[in-house]
Amino acid sequence: MKTRKILLPLATATACLALVACGGGEPATQAGPQTDDRYGELRFQACTLAGASARSVQARCATYEVPEDPENPDGRRIALNIAWLPATEAGAGQADPVFFLAGGPGQSAVQVWPQLDPAFAEVRRQRHVVLVDQRGTGGSNQLQCDRTPLDGLDPAQPQAMEAVAALARECAAALADRADPRFYTTTEAVADLEAVRQAIGAEEINLVGGSYGTRVAQQYAKRHPEHVRSIVLDGVAPNDLVVGGEFARTFEDALSLQAARCRGLPECAARFPQDPRAQLRALVERLGRAPVEVEYRDPASGESLKGTVDAGTVTGLAFMFSYMPQTAALLPLVLDEAAHGRYAPLKSLSELMVRGTSEQMSVGMQWSVVCAEDADRHDESAAAAEDTLLGPQMARTFFAMCAGWPRGSRPDDFTAPLRSDVPALLLSGEMDPVTPPRYAERVLQGLPNGRHLVLQGQGHGTLALGCMPRLLGQFMETADAKSLDAGCLSRMTYVPPFTSFNGWEP
């Protein structure tokens, strides 16, 4: 396997500790100024948010300077990129706005918003939404690093891990004139959110966090409980979770759930009689011994290209596909095609996923968070990854960059669970491969006014699914999760595997 082919899916994995479907796209753009508006102390100008989807959203944008090092207010300052989406009903605009916290770590809240805006239609009727690009992402002094020098390295060899660390050192040196990576952690991000809250003059705010954003939300609620009216956590990451340390096991569990669901459908069991996990293992072992050169169609241009399909291609695609039921449903068919020697669809889909996810993650910021908050807590023996498809090498590669990346710090109580009376709505997809429902159950133990909803047959990121936008709006109005009538979620169902590239045909 090639290191780059592991690193990119791993970045995707953390990326896709991101809330929404991963996909490419240019960064969110700000149109030329049209009008000036004030929100508290901040002056905003009209702008257009355009991200990975074709959808664009009209908003108001501003920047707000904060010290890079909170302990040195007279030192270097950085500008936070902020977007304000006013309430849509005339005369509306409750005093307690919604702050959306993006995933990753490394995702831009402003860039990803156009894909999520429909999920907040009910919320936005009465409340403003505020988006802050977390420092190091999007328009907030983005920390980006190039991975391409890693291509062709074998992660089983010590020099591969050394190469990852060397790349991290090179990137940090290249960023040194404008950023100190030690100050781009969750703790500094929480301080930034508090500074923005004060600047707009909101006494209380509502926090909606997706995936890694749930860590930020919990840390903010822990540090500033008096300013939090409610929290929504979608794809919940407990405070003590080692990001990247359990992916091999949680992915294996998601594969088991998918296989069990398929066996429960006679048509599915007949079309795919072999356990997909066994088929996946066999394919990975075969390609590990002998990678295959293949001619495939470029997913963007349709141009005929040649490339290599190896074990990393397969495991990376399988991992990325597991995030959403619509893509997970393609996996058995793609594996079946590859088992019969037809690798072109697999290669095209792999290129599509890798390109899209690598474009929307700020890798340097991701490294700042992971190296300060997770790497030293990883216990390979406790992760129980030896018997999994991805194995322990996934986490080893994921944390290898920390040997060369400037490491920040975290508070002593950083991993302590959030214990609060704040009204809380926790959401999970039944088949989530990175933040399974059991994580949310752990967090719920410290939230007596919380409620956990599990969406049947769904994956990572649930805010936009089915009737969730309506339930989200109701929760924001009442701040009472336990009173929600969530019966409408029972209509969410398992998406069976495709029997052909035309879809499910029982």
Coordinates of C-alpha atoms in Angstrom, one line a residue:
M1 CA 0.0 0.0 0.0
K2 CA 1.1 3.6 -0.6
T3 CA 1.2 6.0 2.3
R4 CA -0.6 8.7 0.4
K5 CA -3.4 6.2 -0.3
I6 CA -3.7 5.6 3.4
L7 CA -3.2 9.2 4.5
L8 CA -5.9 10.6 2.2
P9 CA -8.6 8.2 3.4
L10 CA -7.5 8.9 7.0
A11 CA -7.8 12.6 6.5
T12 CA -11.2 11.9 5.1
A13 CA -12.0 9.8 8.1
T14 CA -11.3 12.7 10.3
A15 CA -12.7 15.0 7.7
C16 CA -15.6 12.9 7.9
L17 CA -15.6 13.3 11.6
A18 CA -17.3 15.9 9.5
L19 CA -21.0 16.3 9.5
V20 CA -22.0 16.3 5.8
A21 CA -21.4 14.2 2.8
C22 CA -17.8 14.7 1.7
G23 CA -17.5 16.3 -1.7
G24 CA -15.3 18.7 -3.6
G25 CA -15.8 22.4 -4.3
E26 CA -14.2 25.8 -4.1
P27 CA -14.1 27.6 -0.8
A28 CA -17.1 29.7 0.1
T29 CA -16.9 33.1 -1.7
Q30 CA -17.8 36.5 -0.5
A31 CA -19.4 38.8 -3.1
G32 CA -18.6 42.5 -3.3
P33 CA -20.1 44.7 -0.6
Q34 CA -23.7 45.9 -1.1
T35 CA -24.9 47.1 2.2
D36 CA -23.5 47.5 5.7
D37 CA -25.2 45.8 8.7
R38 CA -24.3 45.7 12.4
Y39 CA -24.7 42.8 14.7
G40 CA -23.5 44.1 18.1
E41 CA -20.1 45.6 17.6
L42 CA -19.5 43.8 14.3
R43 CA -20.1 45.4 10.9
F44 CA -21.2 43.0 8.2
Q45 CA -21.4 43.2 4.4
A46 CA -23.6 41.3 2.0
C47 CA -22.0 38.2 0.6
T48 CA -22.8 34.9 -1.1
L49 CA -21.8 31.6 0.4
A50 CA -21.1 28.9 -2.2
G51 CA -19.5 25.6 -1.3
A52 CA -19.3 22.1 -2.7
S53 CA -23.0 21.9 -3.7
A54 CA -24.6 23.9 -6.5
R55 CA -26.6 25.7 -3.9
S56 CA -25.6 29.3 -2.9
V57 CA -26.9 31.2 0.2
Q58 CA -27.1 34.9 0.7
A59 CA -25.5 36.0 3.9
R60 CA -23.6 38.8 5.6
C61 CA -19.9 38.4 6.2
A62 CA -17.3 40.0 8.5
T63 CA -13.9 39.4 10.0
Y64 CA -13.0 39.8 13.7
E65 CA -9.4 40.0 14.9
V66 CA -8.3 38.0 18.0
P67 CA -4.8 37.3 19.4
E68 CA -3.2 34.2 18.0
D69 CA -1.7 33.4 21.4
P70 CA -4.4 34.2 24.0
E71 CA -1.6 34.7 26.6
N72 CA 0.0 37.3 24.5
P73 CA -2.6 39.9 23.5
D74 CA 0.0 42.2 22.1
G75 CA 1.5 39.6 19.8
R76 CA 0.3 38.4 16.3
R77 CA -3.4 38.8 15.6
I78 CA -5.5 36.7 13.2
A79 CA -8.7 37.4 11.5
L80 CA -11.7 35.1 12.1
N81 CA -14.0 34.7 9.1
I82 CA -17.6 35.1 10.2
A83 CA -20.9 34.8 8.4
W84 CA -24.3 35.9 9.7
L85 CA -27.5 34.5 8.3
P86 CA -30.4 36.6 9.6
A87 CA -33.7 35.1 10.6
T88 CA -36.0 34.8 7.5
E89 CA -39.3 35.9 8.9
A90 CA -39.9 39.6 8.9
G91 CA -39.2 41.2 12.3
A92 CA -37.9 37.9 13.7
G93 CA -34.5 37.4 15.3
Q94 CA -34.5 36.0 18.8
A95 CA -31.8 37.3 21.2
D96 CA -30.2 33.8 21.3
P97 CA -28.7 33.0 17.9
V98 CA -27.5 29.6 16.7
F99 CA -23.8 28.9 16.3
F100 CA -23.1 26.0 14.0
L101 CA -19.8 24.2 14.6
A102 CA -18.3 22.3 11.7
G103 CA -16.6 18.9 11.8
G104 CA -13.2 17.6 10.8
P105 CA -11.2 18.8 12.6
G106 CA -10.4 21.0 9.6
Q107 CA -13.7 21.9 8.0
S108 CA -14.9 25.4 7.3
A109 CA -18.3 26.2 8.7
V110 CA -18.8 28.9 6.1
Q111 CA -17.8 26.7 3.2
V112 CA -20.0 23.7 4.2
W113 CA -23.1 25.8 5.1
P114 CA -24.8 25.8 1.7
Q115 CA -25.2 22.0 1.9
L116 CA -26.7 22.3 5.4
D117 CA -28.9 25.4 5.0
P118 CA -32.0 23.5 4.1
A119 CA -31.7 21.5 7.4
F120 CA -32.0 24.8 9.3
A121 CA -35.0 26.2 7.4
E122 CA -37.3 26.0 10.4
V123 CA -34.6 27.2 12.8
R124 CA -33.9 30.2 10.7
R125 CA -37.5 31.4 10.7
Q126 CA -37.0 32.8 14.1
R127 CA -33.3 32.8 14.9
H128 CA -30.1 34.2 13.4
V129 CA -27.4 31.7 12.6
V130 CA -23.7 32.6 13.1
L131 CA -20.9 30.8 11.4
V132 CA -17.3 31.2 12.6
D133 CA -14.6 29.5 10.6
Q134 CA -12.6 27.9 13.3
R135 CA -9.0 29.3 13.4
G136 CA -6.9 27.5 10.9
T137 CA -9.8 26.7 8.5
G138 CA -11.5 28.4 5.6
G139 CA -11.0 32.1 5.8
S140 CA -9.6 32.1 9.3
N141 CA -5.8 31.9 8.6
Q142 CA -6.1 28.5 7.0
L143 CA -3.3 26.0 7.8
Q144 CA -3.0 23.8 4.7
C145 CA -0.3 21.2 3.9
D146 CA 0.7 19.3 0.8
R147 CA 0.6 15.5 1.1
T148 CA 1.9 14.6 -2.4
P149 CA 5.6 13.9 -1.4
L150 CA 4.3 10.8 0.4
D151 CA 3.3 9.0 -2.7
G152 CA 4.9 5.6 -3.1
L153 CA 6.0 5.0 0.5
D154 CA 5.1 1.8 2.3
P155 CA 3.6 2.4 5.8
A156 CA 4.9 -0.9 7.0
Q157 CA 8.4 0.6 6.8
P158 CA 9.8 2.9 9.5
Q159 CA 11.0 5.3 6.9
A160 CA 7.4 5.9 5.9
M161 CA 6.5 7.2 9.4
E162 CA 9.6 9.3 9.4
A163 CA 8.6 10.8 6.0
V164 CA 5.2 11.7 7.4
A165 CA 6.9 13.5 10.4
A166 CA 9.3 15.2 8.0
L167 CA 6.4 16.5 5.9
A168 CA 4.8 17.9 9.0
R169 CA 8.0 19.7 9.9
E170 CA 8.3 21.1 6.4
C171 CA 4.7 22.4 6.5
A172 CA 5.1 24.0 9.9
A173 CA 8.2 25.8 8.7
A174 CA 6.4 27.0 5.6
L175 CA 3.6 28.4 7.8
A176 CA 5.9 30.0 10.4
D177 CA 5.8 33.5 9.1
R178 CA 2.0 33.7 9.7
A179 CA 1.0 31.0 12.1
D180 CA 2.2 29.1 15.2
P181 CA 0.4 25.7 15.0
R182 CA 0.5 25.3 18.8
F183 CA -2.4 27.8 19.1
Y184 CA -4.9 26.2 16.7
T185 CA -6.6 23.7 19.1
T186 CA -10.1 23.3 20.4
T187 CA -9.3 25.3 23.5
E188 CA -8.3 28.4 21.4
A189 CA -11.4 27.9 19.2
V190 CA -13.6 27.9 22.3
A191 CA -12.1 31.2 23.3
D192 CA -12.7 32.6 19.8
L193 CA -16.4 31.6 20.0
E194 CA -16.7 33.4 23.3
A195 CA -15.1 36.5 21.9
V196 CA -17.5 36.5 19.0
R197 CA -20.5 36.0 21.3
Q198 CA -19.4 39.0 23.3
A199 CA -18.9 41.0 20.2
I200 CA -22.4 40.4 18.8
G201 CA -23.9 41.1 22.2
A202 CA -25.8 37.8 22.7
E203 CA -26.2 36.9 26.3
E204 CA -27.0 33.3 25.4
I205 CA -26.4 31.1 22.3
N206 CA -27.6 27.8 21.0
L207 CA -24.8 25.4 19.8
V208 CA -25.2 22.9 17.0
G209 CA -22.2 20.8 16.5
G210 CA -21.6 18.1 13.9
S211 CA -19.1 15.3 14.7
Y212 CA -15.8 17.0 15.7
G213 CA -18.0 20.1 16.2
T214 CA -19.6 18.2 19.1
R215 CA -16.3 18.2 20.9
V216 CA -16.1 22.0 20.5
A217 CA -19.7 22.4 21.6
Q218 CA -19.1 20.3 24.8
Q219 CA -15.9 22.2 25.6
Y220 CA -17.7 25.5 25.2
A221 CA -20.6 24.4 27.3
K222 CA -18.1 23.3 30.0
R223 CA -16.2 26.6 30.0
H224 CA -19.1 29.0 29.6
P225 CA -22.3 27.3 30.9
E226 CA -24.1 30.5 31.7
H227 CA -24.1 31.5 28.1
V228 CA -25.5 28.3 26.6
R229 CA -29.3 28.0 26.1
S230 CA -29.3 24.6 24.4
I231 CA -27.0 22.2 22.5
V232 CA -27.5 19.9 19.6
L233 CA -24.9 17.2 19.0
D234 CA -25.0 15.2 15.8
G235 CA -22.5 12.3 15.4
V236 CA -21.4 12.6 19.0
A237 CA -17.7 12.5 20.0
P238 CA -17.2 12.1 23.8
N239 CA -14.6 14.4 25.4
D240 CA -12.4 11.4 26.1
L241 CA -12.6 9.9 22.6
V242 CA -9.2 9.6 20.9
V243 CA -10.0 10.9 17.5
G244 CA -8.5 8.4 15.0
G245 CA -7.8 5.8 17.6
E246 CA -11.0 3.7 17.2
F247 CA -11.8 4.1 13.6
A248 CA -10.6 0.5 12.7
R249 CA -13.0 -1.0 15.3
T250 CA -16.0 1.3 14.7
F251 CA -15.7 0.7 10.9
E252 CA -15.7 -3.0 11.5
D253 CA -18.8 -2.7 13.6
A254 CA -20.5 -0.8 10.8
L255 CA -19.6 -3.4 8.3
S256 CA -21.1 -6.1 10.5
L257 CA -24.4 -4.1 10.8
Q258 CA -24.5 -3.8 7.0
A259 CA -23.9 -7.5 6.5
A260 CA -26.6 -8.4 9.0
R261 CA -29.1 -6.1 7.3
C262 CA -28.4 -7.7 3.9
R263 CA -28.9 -11.2 5.3
G264 CA -32.3 -10.1 6.5
L265 CA -33.5 -9.4 3.0
P266 CA -33.9 -12.6 0.9
E267 CA -33.2 -10.7 -2.4
C268 CA -30.1 -9.1 -1.0
A269 CA -28.8 -12.4 0.5
A270 CA -29.3 -14.1 -2.8
R271 CA -27.6 -11.4 -4.8
F272 CA -24.6 -11.1 -2.4
P273 CA -24.3 -14.5 -0.7
Q274 CA -20.7 -13.9 0.4
D275 CA -20.2 -11.9 3.6
P276 CA -19.0 -8.5 2.4
R277 CA -16.4 -8.4 5.1
A278 CA -14.9 -11.7 4.0
Q279 CA -15.0 -10.5 0.4
L280 CA -13.4 -7.2 1.3
R281 CA -10.6 -9.0 3.2
A282 CA -9.9 -11.4 0.4
L283 CA -9.7 -8.5 -2.1
V284 CA -7.4 -6.5 0.1
E285 CA -5.1 -9.5 0.6
R286 CA -5.0 -10.2 -3.1
L287 CA -4.2 -6.6 -4.0
G288 CA -1.7 -6.3 -1.2
R289 CA 0.2 -9.1 -2.9
A290 CA -0.3 -7.9 -6.5
P291 CA -1.6 -4.4 -7.2
V292 CA -3.4 -4.1 -10.5
E293 CA -2.9 -1.5 -13.3
V294 CA -6.3 -0.4 -14.6
E295 CA -7.8 1.9 -17.2
Y296 CA -10.6 4.0 -15.8
R297 CA -12.7 7.1 -16.5
D298 CA -11.7 10.3 -14.8
P299 CA -14.7 11.0 -12.5
A300 CA -14.7 14.7 -13.4
S301 CA -13.8 14.9 -17.1
G302 CA -14.6 11.4 -18.3
E303 CA -11.2 11.2 -19.8
S304 CA -9.6 7.7 -20.1
L305 CA -6.8 7.4 -17.6
K306 CA -4.5 4.7 -16.2
G307 CA -3.8 4.1 -12.6
T308 CA -3.1 1.5 -9.9
V309 CA -5.6 -0.2 -7.7
D310 CA -4.0 -1.6 -4.5
A311 CA -5.1 -2.6 -1.1
G312 CA -5.1 1.0 0.1
T313 CA -7.5 2.0 -2.7
V314 CA -10.0 -0.6 -1.6
T315 CA -9.9 0.0 2.2
G316 CA -10.0 3.8 1.7
L317 CA -13.0 3.6 -0.6
A318 CA -14.8 1.2 1.7
F319 CA -14.2 3.4 4.7
M320 CA -15.4 6.6 2.9
F321 CA -18.4 4.8 1.5
S322 CA -19.5 3.7 4.9
Y323 CA -20.4 7.3 6.0
M324 CA -23.7 7.4 4.1
P325 CA -26.2 4.7 3.4
Q326 CA -26.5 5.8 -0.2
T327 CA -22.8 5.2 -0.8
A328 CA -22.6 2.2 1.5
A329 CA -25.3 0.6 -0.7
L330 CA -22.8 0.7 -3.6
L331 CA -20.0 -1.1 -1.8
P332 CA -21.1 -4.8 -2.2
L333 CA -21.6 -4.2 -6.0
V334 CA -18.3 -2.5 -6.4
L335 CA -16.6 -5.3 -4.5
D336 CA -18.4 -7.9 -6.5
E337 CA -17.2 -6.2 -9.7
A338 CA -13.6 -6.1 -8.5
A339 CA -13.8 -9.8 -7.4
H340 CA -14.5 -10.6 -11.0
G341 CA -11.6 -8.5 -12.2
R342 CA -13.5 -5.4 -13.1
Y343 CA -11.6 -2.6 -11.2
A344 CA -12.5 0.4 -13.2
P345 CA -15.6 1.5 -11.2
L346 CA -13.7 1.1 -8.0
K347 CA -10.8 3.2 -9.2
S348 CA -13.1 6.0 -10.5
L349 CA -15.1 6.2 -7.3
S350 CA -11.9 6.2 -5.2
E351 CA -10.5 9.1 -7.1
L352 CA -13.8 11.0 -6.8
M353 CA -14.0 10.6 -3.0
V354 CA -10.3 11.3 -2.4
R355 CA -10.3 14.5 -4.5
G356 CA -13.4 15.8 -2.9
T357 CA -12.5 15.2 0.7
S358 CA -8.9 16.4 0.5
E359 CA -10.0 19.7 -0.9
Q360 CA -12.3 20.6 1.9
M361 CA -10.1 19.8 4.9
S362 CA -7.4 22.1 6.5
V363 CA -4.8 19.5 7.3
G364 CA -2.6 21.7 9.4
M365 CA -5.4 22.7 11.7
Q366 CA -6.4 19.0 11.9
W367 CA -2.9 18.1 13.0
S368 CA -2.8 20.9 15.6
V369 CA -6.0 19.5 17.2
V370 CA -5.1 15.8 17.0
C371 CA -1.5 16.2 18.2
A372 CA -2.4 18.3 21.2
E373 CA -5.6 16.5 22.2
D374 CA -5.5 12.9 21.0
A375 CA -2.1 11.5 20.0
D376 CA -0.5 11.0 23.4
R377 CA -3.7 9.3 24.7
H378 CA -3.8 6.6 22.1
D379 CA -3.4 3.1 23.5
E380 CA -3.0 0.7 20.7
S381 CA -3.7 -2.3 22.9
A382 CA -7.0 -0.8 24.2
A383 CA -8.1 0.0 20.6
A384 CA -8.3 -3.7 19.8
A385 CA -7.6 -3.2 16.1
E386 CA -5.4 -6.2 15.4
D387 CA -8.2 -8.4 14.0
T388 CA -9.8 -5.6 12.0
L389 CA -9.6 -4.9 8.3
L390 CA -7.9 -1.6 8.8
G391 CA -5.6 -2.9 11.5
P392 CA -3.5 -0.9 14.0
Q393 CA -1.4 0.7 11.2
M394 CA -4.3 3.1 10.5
A395 CA -3.9 4.8 13.8
R396 CA -0.1 4.6 13.6
T397 CA -0.1 6.4 10.3
F398 CA -2.7 8.9 11.5
F399 CA -0.6 10.0 14.5
A400 CA 2.8 9.8 12.8
M401 CA 2.8 13.5 11.8
C402 CA 2.8 14.5 15.5
A403 CA 6.5 13.7 15.7
G404 CA 7.1 16.7 13.4
W405 CA 4.3 19.0 14.2
P406 CA 4.5 21.8 16.9
R407 CA 2.3 20.6 19.7
G408 CA 0.0 22.7 21.8
S409 CA -1.6 21.9 25.1
R410 CA -5.0 21.1 26.6
P411 CA -6.6 21.8 30.0
D412 CA -6.2 19.2 32.7
D413 CA -10.0 18.5 32.6
F414 CA -10.3 18.4 28.9
T415 CA -11.3 14.8 28.7
A416 CA -13.8 15.0 31.6
P417 CA -17.4 14.4 30.5
L418 CA -19.7 17.4 30.2
R419 CA -22.1 17.4 33.2
S420 CA -24.8 20.0 32.7
D421 CA -28.5 20.7 33.0
V422 CA -28.5 22.4 29.6
P423 CA -31.3 21.2 27.3
A424 CA -29.6 18.8 24.8
L425 CA -30.6 16.9 21.7
L426 CA -28.2 14.1 20.7
L427 CA -28.4 12.5 17.3
S428 CA -26.8 9.3 15.9
G429 CA -27.0 7.2 12.7
E430 CA -27.5 3.5 13.5
M431 CA -24.7 2.6 11.1
D432 CA -22.3 5.4 11.7
P433 CA -18.7 4.1 11.2
V434 CA -16.9 6.7 13.3
T435 CA -19.3 8.0 16.0
P436 CA -21.6 5.1 16.7
P437 CA -24.7 5.5 18.9
R438 CA -22.9 4.1 22.0
Y439 CA -20.8 7.3 22.0
A440 CA -23.9 9.5 22.4
E441 CA -25.2 7.2 25.2
R442 CA -22.0 7.9 27.1
V443 CA -22.4 11.7 26.8
L444 CA -26.1 11.5 27.6
Q445 CA -25.2 10.2 31.1
G446 CA -24.1 13.7 32.1
L447 CA -27.1 15.5 30.5
P448 CA -30.3 15.0 32.6
N449 CA -32.2 17.3 30.3
G450 CA -30.9 15.5 27.2
R451 CA -32.4 13.0 24.8
H452 CA -30.8 10.8 22.3
L453 CA -32.4 9.9 18.9
V454 CA -31.0 7.1 16.7
L455 CA -31.9 7.2 13.1
Q456 CA -32.5 3.7 11.7
G457 CA -30.3 2.6 8.9
Q458 CA -28.5 5.9 8.7
G459 CA -24.8 6.9 8.8
H460 CA -22.7 9.9 9.8
G461 CA -24.6 13.2 9.9
T462 CA -28.4 13.3 10.3
L463 CA -29.5 16.9 10.6
A464 CA -30.9 17.1 7.0
L465 CA -32.6 13.6 7.0
G466 CA -36.3 13.0 6.9
C467 CA -38.2 15.1 9.5
M468 CA -35.1 16.1 11.4
P469 CA -35.2 19.7 10.2
R470 CA -38.7 20.1 11.6
L471 CA -37.6 18.4 14.9
L472 CA -34.6 20.7 15.1
G473 CA -36.8 23.7 14.7
Q474 CA -39.2 22.6 17.4
F475 CA -36.3 21.9 19.8
M476 CA -34.9 25.4 19.2
E477 CA -38.3 26.9 20.0
T478 CA -39.0 24.8 23.2
A479 CA -35.5 23.9 24.4
D480 CA -37.2 20.7 25.5
A481 CA -35.9 17.5 23.8
K482 CA -38.0 15.2 25.8
S483 CA -41.3 16.7 24.6
L484 CA -40.5 16.2 20.9
D485 CA -42.7 13.8 19.0
A486 CA -40.0 11.9 17.1
G487 CA -42.4 9.3 15.7
C488 CA -41.8 10.6 12.2
L489 CA -38.2 9.2 12.3
S490 CA -39.6 5.7 12.2
R491 CA -40.0 6.1 8.5
M492 CA -36.2 6.2 8.1
T493 CA -35.2 2.8 6.7
Y494 CA -32.2 0.8 5.7
V495 CA -30.9 1.4 2.2
P496 CA -30.3 -2.1 0.7
P497 CA -27.3 -2.7 -1.5
F498 CA -27.5 -1.9 -5.2
T499 CA -27.9 -5.0 -7.3
S500 CA -26.7 -3.1 -10.3
F501 CA -25.4 0.5 -11.0
N502 CA -29.0 1.4 -11.7
G503 CA -29.9 0.8 -8.1
W504 CA -31.9 -1.6 -6.0
E505 CA -33.8 -4.1 -8.1
P506 CA -35.3 -6.9 -6.0

